[in-house]
mmCIF file of C-alpha atoms in Angstrom:
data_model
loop_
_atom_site.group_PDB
_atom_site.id
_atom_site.type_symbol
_atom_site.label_atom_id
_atom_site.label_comp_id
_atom_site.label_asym_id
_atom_site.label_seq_id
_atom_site.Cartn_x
_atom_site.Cartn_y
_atom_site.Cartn_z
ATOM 1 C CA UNK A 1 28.538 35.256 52.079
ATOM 2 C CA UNK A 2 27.261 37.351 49.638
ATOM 3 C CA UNK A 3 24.427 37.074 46.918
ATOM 4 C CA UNK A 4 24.186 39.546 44.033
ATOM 5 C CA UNK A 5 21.113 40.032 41.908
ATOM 6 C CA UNK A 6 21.805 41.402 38.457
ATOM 7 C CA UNK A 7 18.847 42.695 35.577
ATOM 8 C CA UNK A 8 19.529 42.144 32.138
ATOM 9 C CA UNK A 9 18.243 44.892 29.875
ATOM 10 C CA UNK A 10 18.729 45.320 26.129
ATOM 11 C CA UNK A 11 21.875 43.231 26.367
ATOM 12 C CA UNK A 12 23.322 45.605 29.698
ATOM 13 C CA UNK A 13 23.816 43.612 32.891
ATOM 14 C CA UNK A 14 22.790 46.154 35.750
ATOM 15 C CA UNK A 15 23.811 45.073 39.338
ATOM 16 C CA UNK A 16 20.578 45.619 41.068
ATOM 17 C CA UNK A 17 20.912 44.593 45.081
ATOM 18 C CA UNK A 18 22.816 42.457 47.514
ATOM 19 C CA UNK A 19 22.653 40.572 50.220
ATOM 20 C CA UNK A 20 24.776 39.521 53.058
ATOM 21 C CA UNK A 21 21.762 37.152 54.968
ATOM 22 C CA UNK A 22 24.705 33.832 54.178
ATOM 23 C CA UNK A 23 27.347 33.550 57.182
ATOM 24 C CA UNK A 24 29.294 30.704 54.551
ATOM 25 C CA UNK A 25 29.763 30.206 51.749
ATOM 26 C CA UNK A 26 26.609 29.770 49.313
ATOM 27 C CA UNK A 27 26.412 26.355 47.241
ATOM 28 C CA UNK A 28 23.206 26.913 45.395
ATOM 29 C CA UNK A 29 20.829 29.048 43.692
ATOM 30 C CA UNK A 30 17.374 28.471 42.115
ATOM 31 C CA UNK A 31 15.558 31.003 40.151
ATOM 32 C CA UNK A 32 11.881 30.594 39.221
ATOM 33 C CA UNK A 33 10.401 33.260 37.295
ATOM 34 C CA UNK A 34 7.059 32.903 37.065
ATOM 35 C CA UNK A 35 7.234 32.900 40.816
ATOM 36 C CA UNK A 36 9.589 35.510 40.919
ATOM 37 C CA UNK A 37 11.534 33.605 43.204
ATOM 38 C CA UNK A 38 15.069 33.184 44.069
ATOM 39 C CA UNK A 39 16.188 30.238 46.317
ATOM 40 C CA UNK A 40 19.426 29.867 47.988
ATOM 41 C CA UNK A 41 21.555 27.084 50.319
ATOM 42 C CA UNK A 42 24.935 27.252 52.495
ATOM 43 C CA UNK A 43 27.357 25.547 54.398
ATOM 44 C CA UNK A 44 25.988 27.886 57.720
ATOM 45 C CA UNK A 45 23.133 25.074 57.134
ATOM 46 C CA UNK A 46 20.379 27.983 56.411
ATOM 47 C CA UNK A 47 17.799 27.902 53.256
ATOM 48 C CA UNK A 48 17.355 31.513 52.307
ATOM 49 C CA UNK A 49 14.233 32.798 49.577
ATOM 50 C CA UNK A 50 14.071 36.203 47.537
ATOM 51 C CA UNK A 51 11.233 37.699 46.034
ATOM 52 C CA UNK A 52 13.503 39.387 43.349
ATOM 53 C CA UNK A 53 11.259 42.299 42.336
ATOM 54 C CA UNK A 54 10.312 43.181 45.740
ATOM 55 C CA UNK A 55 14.312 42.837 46.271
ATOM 56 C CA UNK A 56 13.563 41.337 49.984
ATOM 57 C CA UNK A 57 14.305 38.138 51.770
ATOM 58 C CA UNK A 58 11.133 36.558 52.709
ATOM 59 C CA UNK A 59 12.125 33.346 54.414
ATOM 60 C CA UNK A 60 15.128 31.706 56.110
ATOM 61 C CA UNK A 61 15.325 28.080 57.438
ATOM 62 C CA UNK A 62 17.654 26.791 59.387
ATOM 63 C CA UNK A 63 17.454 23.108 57.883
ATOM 64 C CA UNK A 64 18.604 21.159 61.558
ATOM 65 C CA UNK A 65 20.622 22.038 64.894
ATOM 66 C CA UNK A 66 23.119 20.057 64.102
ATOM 67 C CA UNK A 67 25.493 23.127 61.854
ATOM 68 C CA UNK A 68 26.888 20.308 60.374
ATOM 69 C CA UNK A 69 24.044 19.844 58.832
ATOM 70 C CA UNK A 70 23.353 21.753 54.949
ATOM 71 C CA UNK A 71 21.502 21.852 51.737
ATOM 72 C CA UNK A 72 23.909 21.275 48.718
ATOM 73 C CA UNK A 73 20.728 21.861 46.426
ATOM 74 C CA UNK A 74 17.418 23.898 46.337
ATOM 75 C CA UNK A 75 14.795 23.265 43.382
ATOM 76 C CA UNK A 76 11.813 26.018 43.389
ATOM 77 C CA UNK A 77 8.581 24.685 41.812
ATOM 78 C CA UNK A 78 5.838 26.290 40.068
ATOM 79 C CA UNK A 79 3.255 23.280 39.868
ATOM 80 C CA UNK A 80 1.679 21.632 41.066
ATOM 81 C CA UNK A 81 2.308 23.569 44.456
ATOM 82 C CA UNK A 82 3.932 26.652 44.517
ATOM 83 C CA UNK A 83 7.174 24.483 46.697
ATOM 84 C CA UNK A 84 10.435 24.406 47.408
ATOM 85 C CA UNK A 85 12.785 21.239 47.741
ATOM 86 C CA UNK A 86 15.970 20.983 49.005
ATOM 87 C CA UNK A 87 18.899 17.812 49.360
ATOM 88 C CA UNK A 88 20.858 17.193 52.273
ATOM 89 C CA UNK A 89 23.579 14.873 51.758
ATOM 90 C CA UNK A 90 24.739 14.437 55.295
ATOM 91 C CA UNK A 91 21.078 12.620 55.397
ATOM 92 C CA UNK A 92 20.542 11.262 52.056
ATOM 93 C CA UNK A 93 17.249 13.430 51.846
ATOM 94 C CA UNK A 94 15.113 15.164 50.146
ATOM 95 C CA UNK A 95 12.982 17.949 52.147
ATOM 96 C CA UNK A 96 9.780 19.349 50.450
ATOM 97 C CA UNK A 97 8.112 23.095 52.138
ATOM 98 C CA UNK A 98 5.666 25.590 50.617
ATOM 99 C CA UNK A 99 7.141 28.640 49.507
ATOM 100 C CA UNK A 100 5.761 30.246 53.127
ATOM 101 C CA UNK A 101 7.897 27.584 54.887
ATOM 102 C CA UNK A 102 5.403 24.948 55.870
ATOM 103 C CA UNK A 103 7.056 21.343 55.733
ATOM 104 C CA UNK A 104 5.322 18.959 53.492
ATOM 105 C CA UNK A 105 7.467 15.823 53.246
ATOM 106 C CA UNK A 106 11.003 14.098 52.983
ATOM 107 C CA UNK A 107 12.030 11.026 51.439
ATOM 108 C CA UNK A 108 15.345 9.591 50.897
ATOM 109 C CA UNK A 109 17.806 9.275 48.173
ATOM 110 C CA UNK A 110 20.996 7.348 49.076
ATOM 111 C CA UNK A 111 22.873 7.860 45.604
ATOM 112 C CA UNK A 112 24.939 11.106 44.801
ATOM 113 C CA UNK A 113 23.139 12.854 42.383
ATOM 114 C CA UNK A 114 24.756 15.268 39.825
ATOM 115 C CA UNK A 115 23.419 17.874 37.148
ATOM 116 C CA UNK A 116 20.185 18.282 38.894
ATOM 117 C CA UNK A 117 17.529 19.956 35.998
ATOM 118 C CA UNK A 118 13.877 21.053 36.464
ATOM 119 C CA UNK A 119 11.595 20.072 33.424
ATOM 120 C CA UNK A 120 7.919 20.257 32.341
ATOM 121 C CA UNK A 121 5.961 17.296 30.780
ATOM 122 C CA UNK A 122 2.628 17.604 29.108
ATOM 123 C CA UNK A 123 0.690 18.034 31.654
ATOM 124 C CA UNK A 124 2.863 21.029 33.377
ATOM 125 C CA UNK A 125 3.728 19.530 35.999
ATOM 126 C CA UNK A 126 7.091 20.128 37.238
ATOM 127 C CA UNK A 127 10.045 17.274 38.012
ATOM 128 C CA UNK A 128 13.497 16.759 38.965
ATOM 129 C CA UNK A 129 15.856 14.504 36.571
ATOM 130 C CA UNK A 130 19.177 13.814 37.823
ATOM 131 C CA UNK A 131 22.212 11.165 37.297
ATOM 132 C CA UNK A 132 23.873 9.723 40.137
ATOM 133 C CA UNK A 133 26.904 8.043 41.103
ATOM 134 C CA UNK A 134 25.602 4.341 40.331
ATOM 135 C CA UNK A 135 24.578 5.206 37.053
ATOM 136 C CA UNK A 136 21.366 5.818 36.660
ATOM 137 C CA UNK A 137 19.185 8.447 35.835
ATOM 138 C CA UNK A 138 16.097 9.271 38.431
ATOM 139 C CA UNK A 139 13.107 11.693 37.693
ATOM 140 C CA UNK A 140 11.005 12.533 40.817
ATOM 141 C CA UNK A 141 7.871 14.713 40.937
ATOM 142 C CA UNK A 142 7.075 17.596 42.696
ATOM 143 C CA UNK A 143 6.424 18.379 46.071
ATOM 144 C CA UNK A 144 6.484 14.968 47.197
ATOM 145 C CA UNK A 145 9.541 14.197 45.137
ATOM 146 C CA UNK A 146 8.041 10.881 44.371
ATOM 147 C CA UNK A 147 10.880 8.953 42.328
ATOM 148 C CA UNK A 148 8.635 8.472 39.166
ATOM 149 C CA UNK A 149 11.584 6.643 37.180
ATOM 150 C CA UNK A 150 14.894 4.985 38.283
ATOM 151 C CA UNK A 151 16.763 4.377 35.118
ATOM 152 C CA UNK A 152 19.590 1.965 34.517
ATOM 153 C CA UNK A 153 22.377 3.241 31.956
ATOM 154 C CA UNK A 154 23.817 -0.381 31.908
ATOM 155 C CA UNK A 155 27.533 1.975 31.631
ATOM 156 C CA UNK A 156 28.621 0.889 35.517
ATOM 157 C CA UNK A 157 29.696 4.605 35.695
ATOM 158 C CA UNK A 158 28.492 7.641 37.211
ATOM 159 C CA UNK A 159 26.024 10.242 35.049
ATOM 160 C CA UNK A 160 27.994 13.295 35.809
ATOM 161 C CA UNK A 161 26.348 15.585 33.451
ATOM 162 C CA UNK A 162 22.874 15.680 31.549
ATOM 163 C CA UNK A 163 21.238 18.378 29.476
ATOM 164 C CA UNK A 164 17.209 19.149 28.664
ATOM 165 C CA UNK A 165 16.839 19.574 24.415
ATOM 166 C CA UNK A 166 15.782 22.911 23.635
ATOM 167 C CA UNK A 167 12.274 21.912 22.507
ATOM 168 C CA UNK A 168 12.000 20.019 26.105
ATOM 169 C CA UNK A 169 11.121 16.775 25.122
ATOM 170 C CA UNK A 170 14.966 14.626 25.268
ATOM 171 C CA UNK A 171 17.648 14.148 27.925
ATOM 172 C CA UNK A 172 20.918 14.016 26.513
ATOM 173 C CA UNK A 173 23.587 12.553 28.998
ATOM 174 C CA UNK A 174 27.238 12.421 28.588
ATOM 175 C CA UNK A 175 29.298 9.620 30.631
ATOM 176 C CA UNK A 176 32.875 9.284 30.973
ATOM 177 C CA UNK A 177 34.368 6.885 28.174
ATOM 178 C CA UNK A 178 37.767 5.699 28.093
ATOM 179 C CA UNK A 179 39.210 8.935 26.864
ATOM 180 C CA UNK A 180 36.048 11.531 26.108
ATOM 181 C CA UNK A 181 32.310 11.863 27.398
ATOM 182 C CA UNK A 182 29.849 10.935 24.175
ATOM 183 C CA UNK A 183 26.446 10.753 24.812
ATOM 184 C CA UNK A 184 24.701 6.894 24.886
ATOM 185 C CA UNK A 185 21.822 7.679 25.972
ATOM 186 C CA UNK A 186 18.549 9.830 24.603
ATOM 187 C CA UNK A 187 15.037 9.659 27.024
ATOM 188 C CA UNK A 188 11.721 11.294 26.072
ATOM 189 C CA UNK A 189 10.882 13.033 28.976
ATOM 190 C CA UNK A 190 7.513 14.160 27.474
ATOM 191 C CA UNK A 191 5.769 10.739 25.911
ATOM 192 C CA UNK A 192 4.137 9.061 28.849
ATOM 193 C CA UNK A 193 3.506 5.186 29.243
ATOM 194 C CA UNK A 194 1.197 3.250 30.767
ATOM 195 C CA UNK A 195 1.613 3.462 34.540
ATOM 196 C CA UNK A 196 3.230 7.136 34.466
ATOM 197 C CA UNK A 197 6.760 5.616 33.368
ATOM 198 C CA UNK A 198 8.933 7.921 30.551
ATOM 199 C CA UNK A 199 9.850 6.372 27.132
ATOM 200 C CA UNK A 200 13.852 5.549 27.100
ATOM 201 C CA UNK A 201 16.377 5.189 23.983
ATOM 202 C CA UNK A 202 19.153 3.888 24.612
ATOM 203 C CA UNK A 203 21.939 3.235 25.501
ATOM 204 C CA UNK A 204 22.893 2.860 21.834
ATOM 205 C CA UNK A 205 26.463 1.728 20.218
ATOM 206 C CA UNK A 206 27.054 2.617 16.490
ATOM 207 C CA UNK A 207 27.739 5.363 14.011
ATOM 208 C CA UNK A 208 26.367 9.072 14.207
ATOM 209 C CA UNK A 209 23.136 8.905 12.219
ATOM 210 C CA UNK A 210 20.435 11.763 11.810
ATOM 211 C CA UNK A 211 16.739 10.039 10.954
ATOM 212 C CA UNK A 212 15.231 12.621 9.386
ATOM 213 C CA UNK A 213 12.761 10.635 7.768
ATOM 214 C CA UNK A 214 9.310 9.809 9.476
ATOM 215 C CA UNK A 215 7.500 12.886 11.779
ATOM 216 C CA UNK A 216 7.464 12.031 15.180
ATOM 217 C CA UNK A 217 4.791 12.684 17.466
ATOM 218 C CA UNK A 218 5.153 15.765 19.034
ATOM 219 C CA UNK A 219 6.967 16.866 15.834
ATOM 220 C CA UNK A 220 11.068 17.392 15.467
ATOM 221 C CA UNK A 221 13.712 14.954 14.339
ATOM 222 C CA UNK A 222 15.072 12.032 15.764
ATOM 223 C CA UNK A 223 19.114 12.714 16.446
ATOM 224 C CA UNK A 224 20.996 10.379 17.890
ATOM 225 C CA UNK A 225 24.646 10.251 18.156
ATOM 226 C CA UNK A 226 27.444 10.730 18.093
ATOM 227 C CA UNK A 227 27.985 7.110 19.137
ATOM 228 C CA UNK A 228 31.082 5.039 20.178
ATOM 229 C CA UNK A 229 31.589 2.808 16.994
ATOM 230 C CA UNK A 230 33.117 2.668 13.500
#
């Protein structure tokens, strides 16, 4: 299959190189620039990585004999380890390697897990936050992809989609209602407790409000809503 690389230059989108190294079709990509780092997985079962400025493939894995055996994600980490992580969901696992291929763990995650997003916390390290099929939100660290928090939406269904807020610091997830998605649930992916846990809001049943009233630490407002309610 192929994989295109395009540059983006005062608002012009210039096709810069291709590759054919996929013999299926590709599932996943995973860009990290201050790596300069593409990532990529396939049904043919193969983990390919890019140095994108060099233009050149650099590594590819063949993840087990078995070819029914593939990746459906790859996350690329910056800290602490330069690292790459992949899920196999014949396997329910999670595989951890250095960027020069050297294996460094696996653990297992038995959920589906949906809308996969890389975030920083305060102290730059980088983790994974992700809903899954049972409803609840998990954030695991990198490389080891410890699971760091295993959070119950109390909504008995699946967390197909989350976002990161611009400024970093919330998760906003949407869940299927009886007729839209709303969001009911806000988590503070950047305040720390005791113990290394994240501080949750939520999930919340009323009217949209705005509290605009009261800085927060770590500055911003406090938005919540909209909300099912009158």
């Amino acid at each position: 299959d192929l994989l295109i690389f395009y540059k983006i230059e005062q608002r012009k989108i210039k096709k810069v190189i291709q590759f054919y190294n996929h013999f299926d079709e590709i599932i996943y990509i995973s860009i990290c620039d201050k790596l300069d780092i593409c990532g990529s997985v396939s049904y043919d079962g193969y983990v390919n990585i890019y140095v994108i400025e060099q233009r050149s493939l650099i590594r590819s894995i063949k993840i087990d004999n078995d070819n029914r055996i593939y990746a459906k994600f790859i996350f690329i980490s910056n800290c602490p380890l330069p690292s790459f992580s992949i899920f196999i969901p014949l396997l329910h696992k999670f595989k951890s390697f250095t960027i020069n291929g050297s294996f460094i763990c696996e653990c297992d995650e038995n959920d589906k897990i949906y809308s996969p997003k890389i975030f920083n916390t305060l102290n730059f390290d980088d983790y994974l936050i992700y809903g899954t099929d049972s409803g609840y939100i998990k954030i695991r660290k990198f490389p080891e992809m410890e699971l760091i928090q295993n959070i119950d939406c109390k909504i008995n269904k699946p967390i197909f989609t989350l976002e990161i807020s611009e400024n970093g610091r919330y998760c906003y997830v949407w869940c299927e209602g009886p007729k839209i998605g709303v969001p009911t649930l806000d988590v503070d992916i950047n305040a720390p407790k005791i113990g290394g846990g994240l501080d949750i809001h939520g999930p919340k049943i009323g009217v949209p409000s705005l509290d605009i009233n009261g800085p927060k630490i770590g500055g911003g407002l406090d938005i919540h809503g909209p909300k099912i309610g009158v």
